[in-house]
């Protein structure tokens, strides 16, 4: 009986190393198993890298969609407001409200990087910042366009 105990740490592969291994695995007449054994990695890791490469290519090939809505009227020169140093957020010790998931919390509460204010012809004022979900904003603008 042989007991194999792994004491090695996880290896980190650079993007260049991953690309080289994927090129090797994509070559004709070579199996993923052979490449995995040669580099002493799991076959599933190569398949995961392939999947991630396909997903990245699909996202990169999606065209950005601009949604024309109305005219932009400027009354004078636009100056950017001075942004103060972000303050550390003080979290309440106890609250009856459940806390928001980490990905929904702004990294710098109070500041609005990339703030955009939109005044629609219907009188609605829409204000978003760089944390807005583009697809959700597109749905909101389409809904307002359909209503007016």
Short mmCIF file of C-alpha atoms in Angstrom, two decimals:
data_model
loop_
_atom_site.label_atom_id
_atom_site.label_comp_id
_atom_site.label_asym_id
_atom_site.label_seq_id
_atom_site.Cartn_x
_atom_site.Cartn_y
_atom_site.Cartn_z
CA UNK A 1 0.00 0.00 0.00
CA UNK A 2 1.30 3.45 -0.93
CA UNK A 3 0.13 6.61 0.76
CA UNK A 4 0.62 9.83 -1.13
CA UNK A 5 0.35 12.98 0.94
CA UNK A 6 0.42 16.28 -0.88
CA UNK A 7 2.53 18.88 0.81
CA UNK A 8 2.95 21.04 -2.27
CA UNK A 9 1.24 24.40 -2.33
CA UNK A 10 -1.06 25.33 -5.13
CA UNK A 11 0.82 26.55 -8.14
CA UNK A 12 -0.08 29.81 -9.81
CA UNK A 13 0.15 29.94 -13.58
CA UNK A 14 0.61 33.18 -15.45
CA UNK A 15 -1.59 33.96 -18.43
CA UNK A 16 1.37 33.23 -20.72
CA UNK A 17 1.91 29.80 -19.13
CA UNK A 18 -1.78 28.96 -19.42
CA UNK A 19 -1.81 30.04 -23.07
CA UNK A 20 1.26 27.91 -23.84
CA UNK A 21 -0.28 24.84 -22.20
CA UNK A 22 -3.56 25.40 -24.05
CA UNK A 23 -1.75 25.72 -27.39
CA UNK A 24 0.04 22.47 -26.61
CA UNK A 25 -3.25 20.76 -25.67
CA UNK A 26 -4.97 22.06 -28.83
CA UNK A 27 -2.32 20.61 -31.14
CA UNK A 28 -3.37 17.77 -33.46
CA UNK A 29 -2.53 14.26 -32.25
CA UNK A 30 -2.00 15.29 -28.63
CA UNK A 31 -4.40 14.39 -25.86
CA UNK A 32 -5.21 16.53 -22.85
CA UNK A 33 -4.08 13.67 -20.63
CA UNK A 34 -0.59 13.69 -22.19
CA UNK A 35 -0.23 17.44 -21.73
CA UNK A 36 -1.53 17.25 -18.15
CA UNK A 37 0.93 14.50 -17.26
CA UNK A 38 3.83 16.36 -18.88
CA UNK A 39 3.10 19.48 -16.80
CA UNK A 40 2.01 17.52 -13.71
CA UNK A 41 -1.41 19.13 -13.51
CA UNK A 42 -4.95 17.78 -13.48
CA UNK A 43 -6.74 17.32 -16.80
CA UNK A 44 -9.72 19.20 -15.40
CA UNK A 45 -7.55 22.29 -15.01
CA UNK A 46 -6.89 22.36 -18.75
CA UNK A 47 -10.59 21.90 -19.49
CA UNK A 48 -11.41 24.74 -17.05
CA UNK A 49 -8.89 27.01 -18.78
CA UNK A 50 -10.42 26.14 -22.16
CA UNK A 51 -13.89 26.98 -20.86
CA UNK A 52 -12.69 30.28 -19.41
CA UNK A 53 -11.01 31.13 -22.74
CA UNK A 54 -14.27 30.43 -24.63
CA UNK A 55 -16.28 32.57 -22.20
CA UNK A 56 -13.79 35.45 -22.45
CA UNK A 57 -13.91 35.26 -26.24
CA UNK A 58 -17.73 35.30 -26.20
CA UNK A 59 -17.81 38.35 -23.93
CA UNK A 60 -15.18 40.17 -25.97
CA UNK A 61 -17.11 39.54 -29.19
CA UNK A 62 -20.35 41.04 -27.83
CA UNK A 63 -20.94 44.45 -29.32
CA UNK A 64 -21.47 47.30 -26.90
CA UNK A 65 -24.92 48.74 -27.31
CA UNK A 66 -25.56 52.45 -27.11
CA UNK A 67 -29.13 53.38 -26.34
CA UNK A 68 -30.01 56.74 -27.87
CA UNK A 69 -32.66 58.40 -25.78
CA UNK A 70 -32.75 62.14 -26.26
CA UNK A 71 -30.80 65.34 -26.66
CA UNK A 72 -28.05 66.48 -24.32
CA UNK A 73 -28.33 70.15 -23.48
CA UNK A 74 -25.35 71.91 -21.96
CA UNK A 75 -25.68 75.39 -20.51
CA UNK A 76 -22.03 76.13 -19.94
CA UNK A 77 -18.64 74.62 -19.30
CA UNK A 78 -18.78 71.50 -17.20
CA UNK A 79 -16.33 71.25 -14.31
CA UNK A 80 -15.72 68.17 -12.25
CA UNK A 81 -16.49 68.58 -8.56
CA UNK A 82 -13.59 68.14 -6.14
CA UNK A 83 -13.62 64.68 -4.61
CA UNK A 84 -12.65 64.45 -0.97
CA UNK A 85 -10.80 61.53 0.54
CA UNK A 86 -13.26 58.67 1.14
CA UNK A 87 -14.24 58.12 4.74
CA UNK A 88 -14.16 54.70 6.38
CA UNK A 89 -17.67 53.30 6.60
CA UNK A 90 -18.94 52.83 10.14
CA UNK A 91 -21.05 49.70 10.31
CA UNK A 92 -23.74 49.58 12.99
CA UNK A 93 -23.13 47.08 15.74
CA UNK A 94 -26.63 45.64 15.63
CA UNK A 95 -29.30 46.13 13.05
CA UNK A 96 -32.64 44.58 12.28
CA UNK A 97 -31.88 44.82 8.55
CA UNK A 98 -29.80 42.03 7.01
CA UNK A 99 -26.48 43.23 5.66
CA UNK A 100 -25.99 43.50 1.89
CA UNK A 101 -23.77 41.01 0.10
CA UNK A 102 -20.16 42.23 -0.20
CA UNK A 103 -20.35 42.70 -3.99
CA UNK A 104 -23.25 45.16 -3.56
CA UNK A 105 -21.43 47.44 -1.13
CA UNK A 106 -19.64 50.42 -2.63
CA UNK A 107 -15.93 50.43 -1.84
CA UNK A 108 -16.06 54.15 -1.00
CA UNK A 109 -19.46 55.05 0.47
CA UNK A 110 -20.51 58.64 -0.09
CA UNK A 111 -18.45 59.14 -3.23
CA UNK A 112 -19.96 58.62 -6.65
CA UNK A 113 -17.21 57.90 -9.18
CA UNK A 114 -18.42 58.34 -12.73
CA UNK A 115 -21.70 59.98 -11.70
CA UNK A 116 -24.18 60.50 -14.55
CA UNK A 117 -27.38 62.51 -14.17
CA UNK A 118 -30.03 61.97 -16.83
CA UNK A 119 -33.05 64.29 -17.17
CA UNK A 120 -35.66 62.59 -19.31
CA UNK A 121 -38.22 64.55 -21.37
CA UNK A 122 -40.99 63.10 -19.19
CA UNK A 123 -39.55 65.00 -16.20
CA UNK A 124 -37.94 61.96 -14.61
CA UNK A 125 -34.46 62.54 -13.20
CA UNK A 126 -32.25 59.44 -13.29
CA UNK A 127 -28.93 59.42 -11.45
CA UNK A 128 -26.41 56.56 -11.76
CA UNK A 129 -22.70 56.04 -11.19
CA UNK A 130 -19.99 53.66 -12.33
CA UNK A 131 -21.42 50.88 -10.14
CA UNK A 132 -24.60 50.68 -12.24
CA UNK A 133 -25.36 47.41 -14.00
CA UNK A 134 -25.38 48.25 -17.71
CA UNK A 135 -28.05 45.70 -18.63
CA UNK A 136 -30.34 46.88 -15.84
CA UNK A 137 -29.88 50.52 -16.90
CA UNK A 138 -30.66 49.56 -20.51
CA UNK A 139 -33.92 47.90 -19.37
CA UNK A 140 -34.89 50.99 -17.35
CA UNK A 141 -34.20 53.34 -20.27
CA UNK A 142 -36.17 51.10 -22.66
CA UNK A 143 -39.09 51.05 -20.22
CA UNK A 144 -39.09 54.86 -19.98
CA UNK A 145 -38.87 55.15 -23.77
CA UNK A 146 -41.82 52.78 -24.20
CA UNK A 147 -43.93 54.64 -21.64
CA UNK A 148 -43.36 58.11 -23.09
#
